[in-house]
Amino acid sequence: MSFKSLVLSRIIAFITDQDRRDKRAAKFEAKRKHAGDPHEVIFFHDVADPYSHLLLLILPDVFKDTGVKLTCHLVPQPQDNVVPERTMLSNYALEDTKNLAKKAGIKCEITPPNDKQIDKAKGAIAEAFANDDIAKARNISSALWGANDVPDTNFNWQQAQTIGTEQLHKLGHYMGAMLYYGGEWYWGLDRLHYLETRLRSVVALARPDTFPMQSVPASSGQVDGALHMYMSFRSPYSYIALQRAIALTEAYGVELKLRFVLPMVMRGLPVPKSKRLYIVNDVAREAKRLGLPFGRIVDPLGKAVERGYALLPWAREQSKDVQFAQSFSSGVSSKGIDATTDAGLRRIVEAEGLPWDEAQQKLRVDEWSEEAELNRQELTGYGLWGVPSFRFEDKCVWGQDRMWLIEEWFQDKINS
């Protein structure tokens, strides 16, 4: 392992260490209590974002009759360097939030507003935020996304949005639909349960989780077909999603087919530092919830990814591609294995009973890059761009947070 890789690995391990995070949270609470400050949750709202809309719909009820102070800021849509495929994301978010709202039992309309309607709503919502009237802001957002009129106002939303953006960046994030409390970020409805758990632990909240995490697989059965997983050996979300996809497909007798694509950075798409930091911290708490080891990372960007992809088709020929992918992703994400070295890659290969001498032969030829590009084209053809993504028959979904939706697809097929 190079000195740079060793240093970076230790930095990431330090950042994601749960004991350190717990101590930081305890220190924050002690300081807050000593100063007599309230439990302040900061909400960053992007009026044009349906995930922000869903969160705004439920926040007044979450913090009703509590001692929590909710401070709300207006923020713009994220910059292009954190949303490289804005059109596809916007189209996908509309359908995803509809599925999410249905699952959470939130009755609402999600009709995309135009730019003129959005700007008008920004003024009204920013004014409601300034008056600490989140219930009014919720009603305005409901009108906006329900294709109804919103109230006129001369409130200076541009100034309010500038202040919100400065605060968002100062605290270290880059997009809306985010909640911030005591040094930690919580995205949308999917991560609200972490914040609620934390607030209950300090007796600031009594109610149960608004949207409890789903146990997957929740059932089992026999389903014909294959689940296609678009994944990357660099993606920490792919690492935990793979473990979950294996459990889900085994429960339903579904074949798991891996579709590897190059990481975004290797495709020329930027991933800013603030986004990378959020990802590793988010994956760390998700991994803890799922009982998966994580944190001893040796970033496989570049050579290591290429070497892993060179061996994946070969492992597939021996019906061990899933096992090899599991060994590789686990090795670079939780065991501190440097797959750029022969010693490191050999550990990964032989852990699944694959012969290292044959693997060395496969590393000398490029038989993977064309397949990776075809997989990328296939993925974008379904309106998706990032990993992990999944396809079952004609249905597609992005992210390991939607494993419950994939299970619903399986159940629907059983019941059809």
Tab-separated table of N, CA and C in Angstrom, residues 266 299-310 328 338-342 345 363 368:
chain	number	residue	atom	x	y	z
A	266	MET	N	-14.152	8.357	-12.906
A	266	MET	CA	-13.448	7.755	-14.036
A	266	MET	C	-14.215	7.956	-15.340
A	299	ASP	N	-9.228	3.435	-1.114
A	299	ASP	CA	-9.949	3.870	-2.313
A	299	ASP	C	-9.418	3.146	-3.551
A	300	PRO	N	-10.274	2.377	-4.237
A	300	PRO	CA	-9.816	1.610	-5.403
A	300	PRO	C	-9.857	2.390	-6.710
A	301	LEU	N	-10.082	3.716	-6.637
A	301	LEU	CA	-10.198	4.525	-7.842
A	301	LEU	C	-9.013	4.293	-8.780
A	302	GLY	N	-9.328	4.050	-10.049
A	302	GLY	CA	-8.278	3.879	-11.048
A	302	GLY	C	-7.872	2.435	-11.232
A	303	LYS	N	-6.610	2.140	-10.976
A	303	LYS	CA	-6.033	0.841	-11.265
A	303	LYS	C	-6.756	-0.299	-10.559
A	304	ALA	N	-7.095	-0.121	-9.299
A	304	ALA	CA	-7.722	-1.204	-8.545
A	304	ALA	C	-9.093	-1.552	-9.125
A	305	VAL	N	-9.876	-0.535	-9.485
A	305	VAL	CA	-11.181	-0.780	-10.103
A	305	VAL	C	-11.006	-1.550	-11.407
A	306	GLU	N	-10.055	-1.118	-12.217
A	306	GLU	CA	-9.818	-1.776	-13.498
A	306	GLU	C	-9.408	-3.233	-13.306
A	307	ARG	N	-8.576	-3.497	-12.322
A	307	ARG	CA	-8.152	-4.880	-12.055
A	307	ARG	C	-9.333	-5.723	-11.572
A	308	GLY	N	-10.158	-5.129	-10.740
A	308	GLY	CA	-11.330	-5.860	-10.274
A	308	GLY	C	-12.290	-6.189	-11.399
A	309	TYR	N	-12.512	-5.204	-12.289
A	309	TYR	CA	-13.413	-5.433	-13.414
A	309	TYR	C	-12.830	-6.433	-14.411
A	310	ALA	N	-11.516	-6.469	-14.516
A	310	ALA	CA	-10.879	-7.428	-15.411
A	310	ALA	C	-11.161	-8.865	-14.971
A	328	PHE	N	-14.353	-8.430	-3.124
A	328	PHE	CA	-13.625	-7.226	-3.523
A	328	PHE	C	-14.157	-6.000	-2.784
A	338	ASP	N	-5.504	-3.180	-0.267
A	338	ASP	CA	-5.113	-2.386	-1.425
A	338	ASP	C	-5.112	-3.282	-2.653
A	339	ALA	N	-6.141	-3.149	-3.483
A	339	ALA	CA	-6.286	-4.025	-4.650
A	339	ALA	C	-5.414	-3.605	-5.817
A	340	THR	N	-4.639	-2.527	-5.659
A	340	THR	CA	-3.686	-2.185	-6.716
A	340	THR	C	-2.477	-3.099	-6.662
A	341	THR	N	-2.269	-3.740	-5.532
A	341	THR	CA	-1.117	-4.630	-5.371
A	341	THR	C	-1.523	-6.070	-5.631
A	342	ASP	N	-0.567	-6.868	-6.077
A	342	ASP	CA	-0.841	-8.287	-6.287
A	342	ASP	C	-1.161	-8.990	-4.974
A	345	LEU	N	-4.854	-8.030	-4.097
A	345	LEU	CA	-5.832	-8.643	-4.993
A	345	LEU	C	-5.842	-10.153	-4.840
A	363	LEU	N	-5.556	-10.580	-15.903
A	363	LEU	CA	-5.172	-9.200	-15.666
A	363	LEU	C	-4.352	-8.613	-16.811
A	368	TRP	N	-12.856	-6.184	-20.397
A	368	TRP	CA	-13.914	-5.683	-19.525
A	368	TRP	C	-14.438	-4.296	-19.900
